[in-house]
mmCIF file of C-alpha atoms and ligand atoms in Angstrom:
data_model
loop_
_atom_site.group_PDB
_atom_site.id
_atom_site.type_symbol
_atom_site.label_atom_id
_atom_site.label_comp_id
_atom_site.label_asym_id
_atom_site.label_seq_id
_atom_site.Cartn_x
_atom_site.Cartn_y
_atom_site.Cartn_z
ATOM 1 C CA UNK C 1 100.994 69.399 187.273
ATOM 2 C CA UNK C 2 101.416 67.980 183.906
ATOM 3 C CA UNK C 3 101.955 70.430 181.093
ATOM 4 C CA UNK C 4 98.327 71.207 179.515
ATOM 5 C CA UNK C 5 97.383 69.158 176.080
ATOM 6 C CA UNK C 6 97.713 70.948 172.866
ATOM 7 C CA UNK C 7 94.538 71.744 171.084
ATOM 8 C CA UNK C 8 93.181 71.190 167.858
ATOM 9 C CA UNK C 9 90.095 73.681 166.426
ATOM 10 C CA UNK C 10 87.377 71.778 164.294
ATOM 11 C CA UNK C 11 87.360 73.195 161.057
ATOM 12 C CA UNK C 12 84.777 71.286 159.029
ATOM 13 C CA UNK C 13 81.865 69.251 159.842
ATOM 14 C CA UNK C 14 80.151 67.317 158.154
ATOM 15 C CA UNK C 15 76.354 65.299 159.273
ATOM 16 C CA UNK C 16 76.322 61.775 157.619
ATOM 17 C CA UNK C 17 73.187 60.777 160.077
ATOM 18 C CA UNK C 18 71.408 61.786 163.119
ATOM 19 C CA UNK C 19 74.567 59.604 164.841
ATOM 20 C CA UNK C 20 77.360 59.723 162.564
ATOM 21 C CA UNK C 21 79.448 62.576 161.643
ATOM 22 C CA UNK C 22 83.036 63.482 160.123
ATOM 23 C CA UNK C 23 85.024 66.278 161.436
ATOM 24 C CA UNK C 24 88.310 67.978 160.479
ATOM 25 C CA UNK C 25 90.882 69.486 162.758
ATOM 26 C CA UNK C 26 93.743 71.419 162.725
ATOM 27 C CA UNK C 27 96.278 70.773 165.549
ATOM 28 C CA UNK C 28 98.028 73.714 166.767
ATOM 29 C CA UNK C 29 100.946 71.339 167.054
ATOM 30 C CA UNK C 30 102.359 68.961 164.092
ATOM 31 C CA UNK C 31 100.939 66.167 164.186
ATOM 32 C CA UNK C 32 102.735 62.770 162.568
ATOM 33 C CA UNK C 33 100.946 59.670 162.120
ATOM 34 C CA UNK C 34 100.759 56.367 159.552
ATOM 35 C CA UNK C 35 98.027 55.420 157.953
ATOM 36 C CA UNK C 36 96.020 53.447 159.710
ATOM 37 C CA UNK C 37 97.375 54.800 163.199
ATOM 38 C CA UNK C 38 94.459 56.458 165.577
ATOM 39 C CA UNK C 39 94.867 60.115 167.328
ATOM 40 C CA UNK C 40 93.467 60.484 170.919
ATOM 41 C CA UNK C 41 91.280 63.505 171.365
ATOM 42 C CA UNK C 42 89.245 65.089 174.844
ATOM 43 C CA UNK C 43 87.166 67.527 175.599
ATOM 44 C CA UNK C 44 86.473 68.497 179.110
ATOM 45 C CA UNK C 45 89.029 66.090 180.240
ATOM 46 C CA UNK C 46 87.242 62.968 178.436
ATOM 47 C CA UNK C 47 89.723 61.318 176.158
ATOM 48 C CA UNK C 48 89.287 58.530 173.314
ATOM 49 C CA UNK C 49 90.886 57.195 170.856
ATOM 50 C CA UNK C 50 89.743 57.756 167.228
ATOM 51 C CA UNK C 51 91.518 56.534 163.998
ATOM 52 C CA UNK C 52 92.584 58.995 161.502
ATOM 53 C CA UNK C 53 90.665 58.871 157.978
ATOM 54 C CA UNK C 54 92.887 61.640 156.206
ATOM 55 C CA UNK C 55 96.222 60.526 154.791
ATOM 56 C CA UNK C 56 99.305 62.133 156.604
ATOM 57 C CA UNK C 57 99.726 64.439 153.202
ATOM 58 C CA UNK C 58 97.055 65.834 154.313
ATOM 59 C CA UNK C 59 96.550 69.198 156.487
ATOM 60 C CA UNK C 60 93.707 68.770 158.765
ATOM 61 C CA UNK C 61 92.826 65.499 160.585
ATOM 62 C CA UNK C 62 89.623 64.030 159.315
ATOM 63 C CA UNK C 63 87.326 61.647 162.068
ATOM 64 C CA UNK C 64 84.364 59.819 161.294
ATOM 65 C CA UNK C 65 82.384 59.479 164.458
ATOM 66 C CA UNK C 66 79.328 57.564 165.818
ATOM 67 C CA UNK C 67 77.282 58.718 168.346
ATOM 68 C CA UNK C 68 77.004 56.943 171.393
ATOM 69 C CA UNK C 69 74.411 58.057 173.462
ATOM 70 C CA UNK C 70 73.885 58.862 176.776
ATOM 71 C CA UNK C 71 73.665 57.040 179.979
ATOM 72 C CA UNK C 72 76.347 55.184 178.229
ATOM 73 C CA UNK C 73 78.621 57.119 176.327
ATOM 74 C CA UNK C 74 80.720 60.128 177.602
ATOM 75 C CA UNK C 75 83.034 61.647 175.470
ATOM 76 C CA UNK C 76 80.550 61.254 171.897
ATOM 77 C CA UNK C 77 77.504 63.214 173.355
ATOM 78 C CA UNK C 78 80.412 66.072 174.113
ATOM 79 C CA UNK C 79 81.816 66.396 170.569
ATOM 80 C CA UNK C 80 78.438 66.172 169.116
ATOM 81 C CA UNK C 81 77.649 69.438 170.528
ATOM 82 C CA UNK C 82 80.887 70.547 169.195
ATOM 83 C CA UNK C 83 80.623 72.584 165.284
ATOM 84 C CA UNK C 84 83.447 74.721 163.364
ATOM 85 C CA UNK C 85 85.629 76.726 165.470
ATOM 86 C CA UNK C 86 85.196 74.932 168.820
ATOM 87 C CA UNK C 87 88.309 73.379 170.154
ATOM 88 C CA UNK C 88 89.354 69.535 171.490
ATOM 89 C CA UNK C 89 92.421 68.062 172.793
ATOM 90 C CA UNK C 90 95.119 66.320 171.093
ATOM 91 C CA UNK C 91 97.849 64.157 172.552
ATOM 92 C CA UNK C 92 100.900 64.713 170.520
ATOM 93 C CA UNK C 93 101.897 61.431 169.997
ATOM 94 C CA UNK C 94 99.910 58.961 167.163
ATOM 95 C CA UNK C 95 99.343 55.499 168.432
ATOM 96 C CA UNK C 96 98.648 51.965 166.690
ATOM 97 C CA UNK C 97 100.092 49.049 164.673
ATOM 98 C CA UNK C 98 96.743 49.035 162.499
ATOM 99 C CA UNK C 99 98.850 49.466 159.246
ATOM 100 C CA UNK C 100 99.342 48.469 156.263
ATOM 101 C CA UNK C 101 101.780 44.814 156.874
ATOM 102 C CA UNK C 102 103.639 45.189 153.431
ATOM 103 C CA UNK C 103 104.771 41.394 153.304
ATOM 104 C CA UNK C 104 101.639 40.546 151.829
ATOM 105 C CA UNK C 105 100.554 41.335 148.609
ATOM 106 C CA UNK C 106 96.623 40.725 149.072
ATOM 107 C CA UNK C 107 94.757 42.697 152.072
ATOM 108 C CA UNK C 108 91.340 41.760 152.838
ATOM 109 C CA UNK C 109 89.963 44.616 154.636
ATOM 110 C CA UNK C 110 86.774 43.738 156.703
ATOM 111 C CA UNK C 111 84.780 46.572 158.616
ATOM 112 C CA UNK C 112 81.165 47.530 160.022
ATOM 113 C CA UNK C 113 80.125 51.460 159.405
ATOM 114 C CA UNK C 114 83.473 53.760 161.204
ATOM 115 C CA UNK C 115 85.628 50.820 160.780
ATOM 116 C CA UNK C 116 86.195 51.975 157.148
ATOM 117 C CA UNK C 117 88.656 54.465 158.575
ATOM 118 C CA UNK C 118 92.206 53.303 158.845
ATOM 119 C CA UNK C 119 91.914 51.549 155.628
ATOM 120 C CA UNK C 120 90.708 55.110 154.042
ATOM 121 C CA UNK C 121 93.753 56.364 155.095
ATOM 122 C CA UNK C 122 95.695 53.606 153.735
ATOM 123 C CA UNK C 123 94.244 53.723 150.301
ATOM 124 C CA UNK C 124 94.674 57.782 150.298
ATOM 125 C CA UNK C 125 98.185 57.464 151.272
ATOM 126 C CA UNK C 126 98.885 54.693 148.428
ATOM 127 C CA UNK C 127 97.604 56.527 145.917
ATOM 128 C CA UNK C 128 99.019 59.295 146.246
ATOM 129 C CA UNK C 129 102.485 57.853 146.700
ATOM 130 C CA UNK C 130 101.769 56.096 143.213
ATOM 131 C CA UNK C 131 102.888 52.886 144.953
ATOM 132 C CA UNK C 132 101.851 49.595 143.306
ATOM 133 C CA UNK C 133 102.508 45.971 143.813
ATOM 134 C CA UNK C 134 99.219 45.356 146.565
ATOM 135 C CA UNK C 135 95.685 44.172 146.167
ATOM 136 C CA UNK C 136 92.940 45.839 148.329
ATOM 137 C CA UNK C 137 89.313 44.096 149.154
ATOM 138 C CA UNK C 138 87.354 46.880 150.983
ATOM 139 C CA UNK C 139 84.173 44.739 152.455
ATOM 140 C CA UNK C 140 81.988 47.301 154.515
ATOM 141 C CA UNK C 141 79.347 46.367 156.582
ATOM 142 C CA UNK C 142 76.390 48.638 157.895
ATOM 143 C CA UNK C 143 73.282 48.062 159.325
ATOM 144 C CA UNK C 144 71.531 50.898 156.560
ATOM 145 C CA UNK C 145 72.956 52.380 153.352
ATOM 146 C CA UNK C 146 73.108 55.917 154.770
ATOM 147 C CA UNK C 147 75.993 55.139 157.266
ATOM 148 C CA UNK C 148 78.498 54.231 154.510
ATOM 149 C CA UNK C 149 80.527 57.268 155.295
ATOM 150 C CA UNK C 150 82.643 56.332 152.468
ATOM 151 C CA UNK C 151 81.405 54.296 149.706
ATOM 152 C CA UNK C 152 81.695 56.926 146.848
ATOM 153 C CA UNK C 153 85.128 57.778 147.369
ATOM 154 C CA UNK C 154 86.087 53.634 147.695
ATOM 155 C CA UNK C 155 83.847 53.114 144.675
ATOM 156 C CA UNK C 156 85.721 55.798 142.675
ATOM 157 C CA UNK C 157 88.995 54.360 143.721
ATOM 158 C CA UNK C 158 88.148 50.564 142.534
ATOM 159 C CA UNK C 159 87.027 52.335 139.173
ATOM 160 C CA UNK C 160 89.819 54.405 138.629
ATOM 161 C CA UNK C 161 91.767 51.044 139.638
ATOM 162 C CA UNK C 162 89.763 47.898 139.216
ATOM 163 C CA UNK C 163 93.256 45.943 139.452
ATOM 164 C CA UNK C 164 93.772 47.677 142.679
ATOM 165 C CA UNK C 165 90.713 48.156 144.728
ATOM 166 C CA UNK C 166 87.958 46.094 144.724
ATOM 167 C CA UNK C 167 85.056 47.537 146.997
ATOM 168 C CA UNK C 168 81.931 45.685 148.289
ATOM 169 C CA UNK C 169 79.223 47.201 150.568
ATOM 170 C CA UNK C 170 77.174 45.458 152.271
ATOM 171 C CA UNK C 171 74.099 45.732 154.137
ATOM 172 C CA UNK C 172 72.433 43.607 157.217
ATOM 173 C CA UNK C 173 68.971 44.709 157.009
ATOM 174 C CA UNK C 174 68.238 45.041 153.558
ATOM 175 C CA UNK C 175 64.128 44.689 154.264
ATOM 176 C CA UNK C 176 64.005 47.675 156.293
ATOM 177 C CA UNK C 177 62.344 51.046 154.470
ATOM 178 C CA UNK C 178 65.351 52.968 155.069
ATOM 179 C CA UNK C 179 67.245 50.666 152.921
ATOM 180 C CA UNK C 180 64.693 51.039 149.986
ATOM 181 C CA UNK C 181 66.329 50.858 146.699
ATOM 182 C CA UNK C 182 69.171 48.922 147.422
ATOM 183 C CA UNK C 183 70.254 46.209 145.090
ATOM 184 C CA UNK C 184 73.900 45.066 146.279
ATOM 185 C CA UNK C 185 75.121 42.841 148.416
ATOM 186 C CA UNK C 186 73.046 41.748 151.430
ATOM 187 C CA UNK C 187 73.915 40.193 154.985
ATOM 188 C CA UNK C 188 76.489 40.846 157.849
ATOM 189 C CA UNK C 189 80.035 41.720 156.642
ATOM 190 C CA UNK C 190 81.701 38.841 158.541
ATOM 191 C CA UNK C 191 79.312 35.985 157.224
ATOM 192 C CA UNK C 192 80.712 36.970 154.104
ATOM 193 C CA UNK C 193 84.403 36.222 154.688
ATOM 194 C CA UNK C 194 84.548 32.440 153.037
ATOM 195 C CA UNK C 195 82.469 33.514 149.873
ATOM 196 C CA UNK C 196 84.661 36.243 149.451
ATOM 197 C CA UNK C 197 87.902 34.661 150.222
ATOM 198 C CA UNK C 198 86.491 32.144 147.347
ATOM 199 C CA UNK C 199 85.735 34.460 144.749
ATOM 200 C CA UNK C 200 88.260 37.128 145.101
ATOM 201 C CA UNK C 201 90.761 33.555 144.730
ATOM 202 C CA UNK C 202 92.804 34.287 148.175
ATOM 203 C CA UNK C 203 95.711 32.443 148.835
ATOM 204 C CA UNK C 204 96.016 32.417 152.680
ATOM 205 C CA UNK C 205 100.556 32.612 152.524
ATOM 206 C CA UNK C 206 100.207 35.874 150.472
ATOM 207 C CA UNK C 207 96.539 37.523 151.694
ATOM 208 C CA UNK C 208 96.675 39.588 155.370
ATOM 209 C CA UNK C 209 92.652 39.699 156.300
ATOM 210 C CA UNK C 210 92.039 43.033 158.823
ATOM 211 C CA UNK C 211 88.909 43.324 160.656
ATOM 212 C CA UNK C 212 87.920 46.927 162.227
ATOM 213 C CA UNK C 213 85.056 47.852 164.131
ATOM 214 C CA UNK C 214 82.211 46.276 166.311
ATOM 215 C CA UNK C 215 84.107 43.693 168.309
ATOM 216 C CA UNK C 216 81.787 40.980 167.977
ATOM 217 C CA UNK C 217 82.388 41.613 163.561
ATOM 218 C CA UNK C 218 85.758 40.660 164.744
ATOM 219 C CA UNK C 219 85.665 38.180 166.680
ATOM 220 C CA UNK C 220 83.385 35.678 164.500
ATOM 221 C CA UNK C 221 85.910 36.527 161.319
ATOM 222 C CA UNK C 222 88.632 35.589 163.029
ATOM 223 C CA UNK C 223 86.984 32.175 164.184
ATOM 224 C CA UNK C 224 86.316 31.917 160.008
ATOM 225 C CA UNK C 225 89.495 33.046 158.914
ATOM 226 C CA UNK C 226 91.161 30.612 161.506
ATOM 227 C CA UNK C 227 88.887 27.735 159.980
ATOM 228 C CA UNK C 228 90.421 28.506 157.009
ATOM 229 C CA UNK C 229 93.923 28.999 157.997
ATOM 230 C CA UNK C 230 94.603 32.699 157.805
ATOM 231 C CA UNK C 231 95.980 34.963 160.245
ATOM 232 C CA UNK C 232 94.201 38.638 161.507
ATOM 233 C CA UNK C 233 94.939 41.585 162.130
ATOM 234 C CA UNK C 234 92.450 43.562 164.282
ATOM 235 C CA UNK C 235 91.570 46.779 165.572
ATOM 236 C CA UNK C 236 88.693 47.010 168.260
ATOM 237 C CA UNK C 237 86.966 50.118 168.470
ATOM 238 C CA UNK C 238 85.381 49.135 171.836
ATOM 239 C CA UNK C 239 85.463 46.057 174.495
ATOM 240 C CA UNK C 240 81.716 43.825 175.285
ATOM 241 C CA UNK C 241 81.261 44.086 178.667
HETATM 242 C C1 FAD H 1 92.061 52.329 168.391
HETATM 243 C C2 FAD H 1 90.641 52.874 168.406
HETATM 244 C C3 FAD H 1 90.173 53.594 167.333
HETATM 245 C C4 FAD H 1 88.869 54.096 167.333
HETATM 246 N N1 FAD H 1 88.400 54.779 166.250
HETATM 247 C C5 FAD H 1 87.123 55.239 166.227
HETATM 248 C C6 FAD H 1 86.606 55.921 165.080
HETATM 249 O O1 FAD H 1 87.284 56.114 164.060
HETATM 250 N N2 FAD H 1 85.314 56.359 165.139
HETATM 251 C C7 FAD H 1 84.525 56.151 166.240
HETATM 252 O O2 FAD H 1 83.358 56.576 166.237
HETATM 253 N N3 FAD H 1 84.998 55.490 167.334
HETATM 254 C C8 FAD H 1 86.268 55.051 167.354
HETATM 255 N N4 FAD H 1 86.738 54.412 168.462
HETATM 256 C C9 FAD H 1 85.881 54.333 169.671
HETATM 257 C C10 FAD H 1 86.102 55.602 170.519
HETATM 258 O O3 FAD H 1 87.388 55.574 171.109
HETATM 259 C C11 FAD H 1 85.073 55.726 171.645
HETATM 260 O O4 FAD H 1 85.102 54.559 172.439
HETATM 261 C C12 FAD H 1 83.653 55.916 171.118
HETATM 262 O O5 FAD H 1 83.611 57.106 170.334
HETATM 263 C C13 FAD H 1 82.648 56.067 172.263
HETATM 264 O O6 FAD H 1 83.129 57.040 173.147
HETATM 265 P P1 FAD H 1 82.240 57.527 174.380
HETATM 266 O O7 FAD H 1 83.144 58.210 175.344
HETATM 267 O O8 FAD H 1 81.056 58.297 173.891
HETATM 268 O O9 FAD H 1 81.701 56.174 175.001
HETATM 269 P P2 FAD H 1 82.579 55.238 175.958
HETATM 270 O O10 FAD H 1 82.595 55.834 177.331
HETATM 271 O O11 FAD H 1 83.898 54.981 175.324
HETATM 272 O O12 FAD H 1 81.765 53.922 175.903
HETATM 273 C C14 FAD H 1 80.549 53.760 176.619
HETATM 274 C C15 FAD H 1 80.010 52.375 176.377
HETATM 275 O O13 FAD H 1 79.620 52.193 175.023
HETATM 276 C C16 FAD H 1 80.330 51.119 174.395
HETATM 277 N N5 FAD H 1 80.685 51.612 173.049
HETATM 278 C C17 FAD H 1 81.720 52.378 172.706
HETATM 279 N N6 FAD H 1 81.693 52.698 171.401
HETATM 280 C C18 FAD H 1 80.584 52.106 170.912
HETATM 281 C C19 FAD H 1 79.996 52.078 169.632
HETATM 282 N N7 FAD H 1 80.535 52.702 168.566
HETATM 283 N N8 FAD H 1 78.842 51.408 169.488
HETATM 284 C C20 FAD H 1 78.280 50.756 170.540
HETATM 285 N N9 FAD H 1 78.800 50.753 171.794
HETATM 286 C C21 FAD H 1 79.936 51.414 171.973
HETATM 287 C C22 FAD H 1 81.524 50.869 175.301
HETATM 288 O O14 FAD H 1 81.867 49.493 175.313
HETATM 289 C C23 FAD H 1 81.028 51.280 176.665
HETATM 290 O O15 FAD H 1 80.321 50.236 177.281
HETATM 291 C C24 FAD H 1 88.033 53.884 168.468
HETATM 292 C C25 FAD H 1 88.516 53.157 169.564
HETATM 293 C C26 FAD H 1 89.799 52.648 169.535
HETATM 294 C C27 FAD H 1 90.293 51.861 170.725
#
């Protein structure tokens, strides 16, 4: 029998909406990653992979997690039960090439709602290591305003460093009540890529573009980004069936 799977105990958790939450864990084991890599946790022997929001200074994990509900998923309706002081499984080993590809200078980071992770991470970890020398374009996508997970701390960042960061939200259904109020940017994150590309003045031999998220996001920017000659980097969070 194969040795059991360390454990990590949930020491924070925080609701973002009645299907999104972010949790923080502390592995009883230490637990190495890069930014942008993904941990793979369980819970009654259900496994999955989630990426890791929380820079590797850090000392918990943090996850940002959408529900998936049942029939269809397993492992979300598990965790969601799950609040400070239960315990999940942690395979030792971080896993992913989802990082940050230093030979370019420009990174055009494209995501829909818990896509936003790995590039958190990035940004945390490039702060704090007072690097310099890279561009970041943050362009998050969600379906309502609530499920940005992580819009104030991006907007802070681009503030703080408007030559660094440049964050734009966006939101695909902008005439719905819930998204009352909101006056910026309006449409589906991945029919934005060309305007963007224009405006921001991206030079396709020095700009990376990364898409994260809902696999269909991905798959129509890299059909745009391929019309304009730039290469992807992706990260799937699930497969269509
Ligand atoms: C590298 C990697 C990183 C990931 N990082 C995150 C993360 O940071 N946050 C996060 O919430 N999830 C993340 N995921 C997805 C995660 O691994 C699970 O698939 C997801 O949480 C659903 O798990 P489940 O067991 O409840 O459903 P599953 O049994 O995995 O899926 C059930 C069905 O739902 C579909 N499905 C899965 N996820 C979604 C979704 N979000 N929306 C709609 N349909 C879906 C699947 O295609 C499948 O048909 C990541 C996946 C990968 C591969």
């Amino acid at each position: 029998m194969p040795p059991p799977l360390p454990s990590a105990i949930i020491t924070r958790r925080e609701d973002i909406t009645p299907d999104l939450w972010k949790i923080w864990l502390k592995s009883e084991i230490p637990f190495k990653f890069k930014p942008g890599q993904y941990c793979t946790i369980g819970f009654d022997d259900v496994e999955r992979a989630y990426s890791i929001v929380s820079s590797p200074y850090e000392e918990q994990i943090e996850l940002f997690i959408e529900l998936v509900p049942p029939p269809f998923g397993n492992l979300t309706p598990l965790l969601y039960e799950l609040g400070v002081g239960r315990q999940v499984t942690i395979r030792p080993r971080a896993k992913g090439i989802f990082t940050l590809d230093e030979r370019y200078s420009h990174h055009l980071m494209m995501s829909t709602v818990t896509g936003v992770v790995p590039y958190v991470s990035i940004l945390r970890s490039y702060f704090h290591d007072f690097r310099s020398g890279h561009r970041f374009y943050v362009l998050e996508g969600v379906s309502y305003t609530d499920e940005f997970g992580y819009d104030m701390e991006l907007a802070r960042m681009a503030q703080a460093h408007p030559n660094v960061v440049t964050f734009m939200p966006t939101v695909s259904r902008p005439q719905e009540e819930r998204n009352q109020g909101w006056e910026g940017q309006t449409g589906r994150v991945n029919t934005l890529l060309e305007k963007y590309v224009e405006r921001f003045g991206l030079d396709r031999d020095d700009t990376l573009i990364y898409a994260c998220g809902h696999p269909g996001m991905i798959e129509d920017v890299k059909a745009r980004a391929a019309a304009l000659d730039f290469l992807v980097q992706e990260e799937r969070f699930w497969k269509v069936s």
